[in-house]
């Protein structure tokens, strides 16, 4: 009888311990490092606090040093949610079957890339990139990150469309700045004569008075394309309980804090699905970025 009692006590203790571990699990997310790290940490710590309150679990944001590192963390289940760009989201979901795009910014449905030039080049804005072919050829050019949708994929696609050549054959030197803010600063300083960056970063820096318009100008804007989105792993319900994925989605869609939204900057988040990013996948395959 004593043995039976002890056995029941041990089983009960193990069940209690298991339940405690399950409820104490931390929901972790990351984001592609498309801007300066200080800005990203401030923004996403606010998101972590908001999600923790809405989901009633511990939520932690971990910064990464590269787009590739964000994808790797997602694949390895070091993070369960990520703020990806269009291309990095496609790459991550390909590596993690069952993962889903949950929400995108209102502005991400029709995103744009801005081509910018140092004013010393004398290049004036044009409606078509092909109209700038003679002026652009032979200049130095910088993309953002190699894994960026707006800073690499779409600008490279349009360069190839306009010139019928790879960027390396059009420009005298091609670089990768690493993020959109750095692209702006490099072109503004004349380190590179021309570059391509996320239109939202340009607009926010302009609104904040951080652009020397005597040194750099926008010379062309791409047609719109789908870009950033929140992507979640397909196995989160197994780990955090039934309905957790939907709770995360609703929390993101209900994020209304003006200061937090402005830090992205986005006016809000709307539902999205994996299918919305088929144009990005096809474009990446066309130019050989995605196998």
mmCIF file of N, CA, C and O in Angstrom, residues 97-157:
data_model
loop_
_atom_site.group_PDB
_atom_site.id
_atom_site.type_symbol
_atom_site.label_atom_id
_atom_site.label_comp_id
_atom_site.label_asym_id
_atom_site.label_seq_id
_atom_site.Cartn_x
_atom_site.Cartn_y
_atom_site.Cartn_z
ATOM 1 N N UNK A 97 8.671 23.048 -43.644
ATOM 2 C CA UNK A 97 7.327 22.710 -44.137
ATOM 3 C C UNK A 97 6.258 22.960 -43.074
ATOM 4 O O UNK A 97 6.469 22.704 -41.890
ATOM 5 N N UNK A 98 5.142 23.501 -43.501
ATOM 6 C CA UNK A 98 4.044 23.782 -42.580
ATOM 7 C C UNK A 98 4.064 25.181 -42.003
ATOM 8 O O UNK A 98 3.101 25.606 -41.365
ATOM 9 N N UNK A 99 5.177 25.908 -42.215
ATOM 10 C CA UNK A 99 5.237 27.269 -41.694
ATOM 11 C C UNK A 99 4.358 28.190 -42.541
ATOM 12 O O UNK A 99 4.134 27.932 -43.725
ATOM 13 N N UNK A 100 3.867 29.252 -41.922
ATOM 14 C CA UNK A 100 2.881 30.105 -42.581
ATOM 15 C C UNK A 100 3.177 31.593 -42.416
ATOM 16 O O UNK A 100 3.591 32.032 -41.344
ATOM 17 N N UNK A 101 2.924 32.346 -43.482
ATOM 18 C CA UNK A 101 2.892 33.803 -43.386
ATOM 19 C C UNK A 101 1.568 34.168 -42.719
ATOM 20 O O UNK A 101 0.507 33.723 -43.158
ATOM 21 N N UNK A 102 1.630 34.932 -41.643
ATOM 22 C CA UNK A 102 0.434 35.264 -40.855
ATOM 23 C C UNK A 102 -0.119 36.656 -41.138
ATOM 24 O O UNK A 102 -1.320 36.840 -41.291
ATOM 25 N N UNK A 103 0.788 37.635 -41.148
ATOM 26 C CA UNK A 103 0.354 39.026 -41.256
ATOM 27 C C UNK A 103 1.442 39.847 -41.927
ATOM 28 O O UNK A 103 2.633 39.557 -41.792
ATOM 29 N N UNK A 104 1.016 40.858 -42.666
ATOM 30 C CA UNK A 104 1.956 41.793 -43.280
ATOM 31 C C UNK A 104 1.512 43.204 -42.930
ATOM 32 O O UNK A 104 0.364 43.436 -42.535
ATOM 33 N N UNK A 105 2.427 44.151 -43.076
ATOM 34 C CA UNK A 105 2.043 45.532 -42.875
ATOM 35 C C UNK A 105 1.086 45.977 -43.968
ATOM 36 O O UNK A 105 1.126 45.444 -45.078
ATOM 37 N N UNK A 106 0.234 46.934 -43.658
ATOM 38 C CA UNK A 106 -0.667 47.469 -44.679
ATOM 39 C C UNK A 106 0.130 47.900 -45.900
ATOM 40 O O UNK A 106 -0.265 47.649 -47.045
ATOM 41 N N UNK A 107 1.294 48.501 -45.656
ATOM 42 C CA UNK A 107 2.129 49.003 -46.742
ATOM 43 C C UNK A 107 2.876 47.900 -47.485
ATOM 44 O O UNK A 107 3.389 48.126 -48.591
ATOM 45 N N UNK A 108 2.967 46.706 -46.901
ATOM 46 C CA UNK A 108 3.742 45.618 -47.514
ATOM 47 C C UNK A 108 3.022 44.943 -48.668
ATOM 48 O O UNK A 108 3.629 44.196 -49.424
ATOM 49 N N UNK A 109 1.734 45.212 -48.799
ATOM 50 C CA UNK A 109 0.976 44.627 -49.904
ATOM 51 C C UNK A 109 1.456 45.200 -51.231
ATOM 52 O O UNK A 109 1.420 44.529 -52.263
ATOM 53 N N UNK A 110 1.893 46.451 -51.197
ATOM 54 C CA UNK A 110 2.389 47.122 -52.405
ATOM 55 C C UNK A 110 3.650 47.900 -52.035
ATOM 56 O O UNK A 110 3.632 49.123 -51.891
ATOM 57 N N UNK A 111 4.736 47.172 -51.870
ATOM 58 C CA UNK A 111 6.007 47.743 -51.444
ATOM 59 C C UNK A 111 6.765 48.284 -52.662
ATOM 60 O O UNK A 111 6.461 47.943 -53.799
ATOM 61 N N UNK A 112 7.757 49.119 -52.417
ATOM 62 C CA UNK A 112 8.564 49.655 -53.513
ATOM 63 C C UNK A 112 10.033 49.707 -53.122
ATOM 64 O O UNK A 112 10.362 49.795 -51.940
ATOM 65 N N UNK A 113 10.875 49.670 -54.137
ATOM 66 C CA UNK A 113 12.302 49.946 -53.981
ATOM 67 C C UNK A 113 12.585 51.292 -54.633
ATOM 68 O O UNK A 113 12.075 51.579 -55.718
ATOM 69 N N UNK A 114 13.373 52.106 -53.961
ATOM 70 C CA UNK A 114 13.817 53.366 -54.539
ATOM 71 C C UNK A 114 15.259 53.221 -54.999
ATOM 72 O O UNK A 114 16.121 52.758 -54.231
ATOM 73 N N UNK A 115 15.527 53.599 -56.234
ATOM 74 C CA UNK A 115 16.895 53.748 -56.717
ATOM 75 C C UNK A 115 17.316 55.174 -56.394
ATOM 76 O O UNK A 115 16.571 56.125 -56.705
ATOM 77 N N UNK A 116 18.465 55.331 -55.762
ATOM 78 C CA UNK A 116 18.935 56.656 -55.372
ATOM 79 C C UNK A 116 20.315 56.909 -55.977
ATOM 80 O O UNK A 116 21.062 55.965 -56.277
ATOM 81 N N UNK A 117 20.645 58.179 -56.161
ATOM 82 C CA UNK A 117 21.945 58.533 -56.729
ATOM 83 C C UNK A 117 22.521 59.739 -56.007
ATOM 84 O O UNK A 117 21.776 60.634 -55.573
ATOM 85 N N UNK A 118 23.827 59.754 -55.892
ATOM 86 C CA UNK A 118 24.502 60.936 -55.376
ATOM 87 C C UNK A 118 24.310 62.053 -56.401
ATOM 88 O O UNK A 118 24.425 61.831 -57.608
ATOM 89 N N UNK A 119 24.010 63.239 -55.921
ATOM 90 C CA UNK A 119 23.701 64.340 -56.841
ATOM 91 C C UNK A 119 24.883 64.728 -57.721
ATOM 92 O O UNK A 119 24.691 65.323 -58.790
ATOM 93 N N UNK A 120 26.095 64.371 -57.309
ATOM 94 C CA UNK A 120 27.270 64.688 -58.128
ATOM 95 C C UNK A 120 27.257 63.958 -59.469
ATOM 96 O O UNK A 120 27.951 64.353 -60.407
ATOM 97 N N UNK A 121 26.448 62.897 -59.579
ATOM 98 C CA UNK A 121 26.351 62.159 -60.846
ATOM 99 C C UNK A 121 25.565 62.931 -61.892
ATOM 100 O O UNK A 121 25.676 62.665 -63.091
ATOM 101 N N UNK A 122 24.718 63.856 -61.423
ATOM 102 C CA UNK A 122 23.887 64.610 -62.345
ATOM 103 C C UNK A 122 22.686 63.840 -62.863
ATOM 104 O O UNK A 122 21.952 64.321 -63.726
ATOM 105 N N UNK A 123 22.464 62.638 -62.349
ATOM 106 C CA UNK A 123 21.343 61.821 -62.820
ATOM 107 C C UNK A 123 20.029 62.383 -62.274
ATOM 108 O O UNK A 123 19.882 62.590 -61.072
ATOM 109 N N UNK A 124 19.083 62.617 -63.185
ATOM 110 C CA UNK A 124 17.775 63.153 -62.813
ATOM 111 C C UNK A 124 16.746 62.018 -62.757
ATOM 112 O O UNK A 124 16.905 60.991 -63.417
ATOM 113 N N UNK A 125 15.659 62.193 -61.993
ATOM 114 C CA UNK A 125 14.623 61.156 -61.900
ATOM 115 C C UNK A 125 13.999 60.841 -63.257
ATOM 116 O O UNK A 125 13.895 61.713 -64.124
ATOM 117 N N UNK A 126 13.598 59.573 -63.425
ATOM 118 C CA UNK A 126 12.967 59.121 -64.661
ATOM 119 C C UNK A 126 11.801 58.203 -64.335
ATOM 120 O O UNK A 126 11.736 57.616 -63.256
ATOM 121 N N UNK A 127 10.872 58.061 -65.286
ATOM 122 C CA UNK A 127 9.721 57.182 -65.100
ATOM 123 C C UNK A 127 10.062 55.725 -65.383
ATOM 124 O O UNK A 127 9.419 54.816 -64.851
ATOM 125 N N UNK A 128 11.085 55.504 -66.224
ATOM 126 C CA UNK A 128 11.493 54.145 -66.587
ATOM 127 C C UNK A 128 12.982 53.979 -66.364
ATOM 128 O O UNK A 128 13.769 54.869 -66.730
ATOM 129 N N UNK A 129 13.360 52.842 -65.778
ATOM 130 C CA UNK A 129 14.782 52.596 -65.523
ATOM 131 C C UNK A 129 15.576 52.554 -66.825
ATOM 132 O O UNK A 129 16.720 53.011 -66.878
ATOM 133 N N UNK A 130 14.971 52.020 -67.878
ATOM 134 C CA UNK A 130 15.669 51.922 -69.168
ATOM 135 C C UNK A 130 16.066 53.299 -69.697
ATOM 136 O O UNK A 130 17.064 53.435 -70.420
ATOM 137 N N UNK A 131 15.308 54.325 -69.324
ATOM 138 C CA UNK A 131 15.628 55.682 -69.778
ATOM 139 C C UNK A 131 16.921 56.201 -69.156
ATOM 140 O O UNK A 131 17.493 57.190 -69.647
ATOM 141 N N UNK A 132 17.362 55.551 -68.076
ATOM 142 C CA UNK A 132 18.590 55.968 -67.388
ATOM 143 C C UNK A 132 19.787 55.094 -67.758
ATOM 144 O O UNK A 132 20.855 55.223 -67.162
ATOM 145 N N UNK A 133 19.605 54.217 -68.727
ATOM 146 C CA UNK A 133 20.631 53.218 -69.055
ATOM 147 C C UNK A 133 21.995 53.838 -69.328
ATOM 148 O O UNK A 133 23.018 53.396 -68.780
ATOM 149 N N UNK A 134 22.030 54.850 -70.162
ATOM 150 C CA UNK A 134 23.326 55.453 -70.522
ATOM 151 C C UNK A 134 23.985 56.117 -69.328
ATOM 152 O O UNK A 134 25.209 56.048 -69.161
ATOM 153 N N UNK A 135 23.180 56.769 -68.500
ATOM 154 C CA UNK A 135 23.733 57.479 -67.342
ATOM 155 C C UNK A 135 24.186 56.530 -66.228
ATOM 156 O O UNK A 135 25.126 56.832 -65.489
ATOM 157 N N UNK A 136 23.521 55.392 -66.100
ATOM 158 C CA UNK A 136 23.862 54.447 -65.036
ATOM 159 C C UNK A 136 25.064 53.572 -65.379
ATOM 160 O O UNK A 136 25.836 53.190 -64.503
ATOM 161 N N UNK A 137 25.215 53.250 -66.659
ATOM 162 C CA UNK A 137 26.298 52.339 -67.050
ATOM 163 C C UNK A 137 27.659 52.891 -66.644
ATOM 164 O O UNK A 137 27.975 54.059 -66.887
ATOM 165 N N UNK A 138 28.446 52.043 -66.000
ATOM 166 C CA UNK A 138 29.787 52.432 -65.591
ATOM 167 C C UNK A 138 29.873 53.081 -64.223
ATOM 168 O O UNK A 138 30.976 53.312 -63.714
ATOM 169 N N UNK A 139 28.724 53.374 -63.611
ATOM 170 C CA UNK A 139 28.727 53.953 -62.264
ATOM 171 C C UNK A 139 28.988 52.862 -61.229
ATOM 172 O O UNK A 139 28.940 51.663 -61.526
ATOM 173 N N UNK A 140 29.269 53.253 -59.993
ATOM 174 C CA UNK A 140 29.375 52.288 -58.893
ATOM 175 C C UNK A 140 27.995 52.141 -58.257
ATOM 176 O O UNK A 140 27.227 53.110 -58.184
ATOM 177 N N UNK A 141 27.679 50.918 -57.779
ATOM 178 C CA UNK A 141 26.317 50.634 -57.315
ATOM 179 C C UNK A 141 26.353 49.734 -56.094
ATOM 180 O O UNK A 141 27.125 48.769 -56.045
ATOM 181 N N UNK A 142 25.507 50.047 -55.115
ATOM 182 C CA UNK A 142 25.399 49.156 -53.959
ATOM 183 C C UNK A 142 23.965 48.694 -53.727
ATOM 184 O O UNK A 142 23.023 49.485 -53.766
ATOM 185 N N UNK A 143 23.838 47.379 -53.527
ATOM 186 C CA UNK A 143 22.603 46.790 -53.026
ATOM 187 C C UNK A 143 22.617 46.916 -51.506
ATOM 188 O O UNK A 143 23.556 47.467 -50.931
ATOM 189 N N UNK A 144 21.594 46.365 -50.842
ATOM 190 C CA UNK A 144 21.584 46.285 -49.389
ATOM 191 C C UNK A 144 22.180 44.954 -48.966
ATOM 192 O O UNK A 144 23.330 44.653 -49.251
ATOM 193 N N UNK A 145 21.380 44.121 -48.300
ATOM 194 C CA UNK A 145 21.819 42.769 -47.953
ATOM 195 C C UNK A 145 21.622 41.851 -49.153
ATOM 196 O O UNK A 145 20.714 42.052 -49.970
ATOM 197 N N UNK A 146 22.440 40.823 -49.253
ATOM 198 C CA UNK A 146 22.301 39.861 -50.348
ATOM 199 C C UNK A 146 20.964 39.131 -50.300
ATOM 200 O O UNK A 146 20.478 38.666 -51.326
ATOM 201 N N UNK A 147 20.373 39.030 -49.101
ATOM 202 C CA UNK A 147 19.112 38.313 -48.960
ATOM 203 C C UNK A 147 17.884 39.211 -48.917
ATOM 204 O O UNK A 147 16.792 38.755 -48.625
ATOM 205 N N UNK A 148 18.065 40.500 -49.240
ATOM 206 C CA UNK A 148 16.967 41.454 -49.145
ATOM 207 C C UNK A 148 16.084 41.439 -50.390
ATOM 208 O O UNK A 148 16.575 41.380 -51.516
ATOM 209 N N UNK A 149 14.780 41.543 -50.169
ATOM 210 C CA UNK A 149 13.833 41.629 -51.289
ATOM 211 C C UNK A 149 13.921 42.996 -51.946
ATOM 212 O O UNK A 149 14.140 43.116 -53.155
ATOM 213 N N UNK A 150 13.724 44.047 -51.143
ATOM 214 C CA UNK A 150 13.711 45.404 -51.692
ATOM 215 C C UNK A 150 15.108 45.960 -51.922
ATOM 216 O O UNK A 150 15.284 46.885 -52.718
ATOM 217 N N UNK A 151 16.105 45.393 -51.238
ATOM 218 C CA UNK A 151 17.469 45.888 -51.367
ATOM 219 C C UNK A 151 18.352 45.094 -52.303
ATOM 220 O O UNK A 151 19.467 45.519 -52.623
ATOM 221 N N UNK A 152 17.846 43.928 -52.787
ATOM 222 C CA UNK A 152 18.635 43.150 -53.719
ATOM 223 C C UNK A 152 17.800 42.464 -54.805
ATOM 224 O O UNK A 152 18.024 42.654 -56.010
ATOM 225 N N UNK A 153 16.824 41.621 -54.389
ATOM 226 C CA UNK A 153 16.074 40.826 -55.366
ATOM 227 C C UNK A 153 15.392 41.680 -56.426
ATOM 228 O O UNK A 153 15.623 41.503 -57.625
ATOM 229 N N UNK A 154 14.528 42.596 -55.996
ATOM 230 C CA UNK A 154 13.766 43.386 -56.958
ATOM 231 C C UNK A 154 14.635 44.359 -57.746
ATOM 232 O O UNK A 154 14.462 44.477 -58.973
ATOM 233 N N UNK A 155 15.588 45.059 -57.124
ATOM 234 C CA UNK A 155 16.443 45.913 -57.948
ATOM 235 C C UNK A 155 17.260 45.132 -58.973
ATOM 236 O O UNK A 155 17.418 45.571 -60.114
ATOM 237 N N UNK A 156 17.765 43.950 -58.582
ATOM 238 C CA UNK A 156 18.523 43.159 -59.558
ATOM 239 C C UNK A 156 17.631 42.713 -60.706
ATOM 240 O O UNK A 156 18.044 42.730 -61.880
ATOM 241 N N UNK A 157 16.412 42.305 -60.370
ATOM 242 C CA UNK A 157 15.465 41.888 -61.413
ATOM 243 C C UNK A 157 15.235 43.020 -62.416
ATOM 244 O O UNK A 157 15.295 42.811 -63.640
#
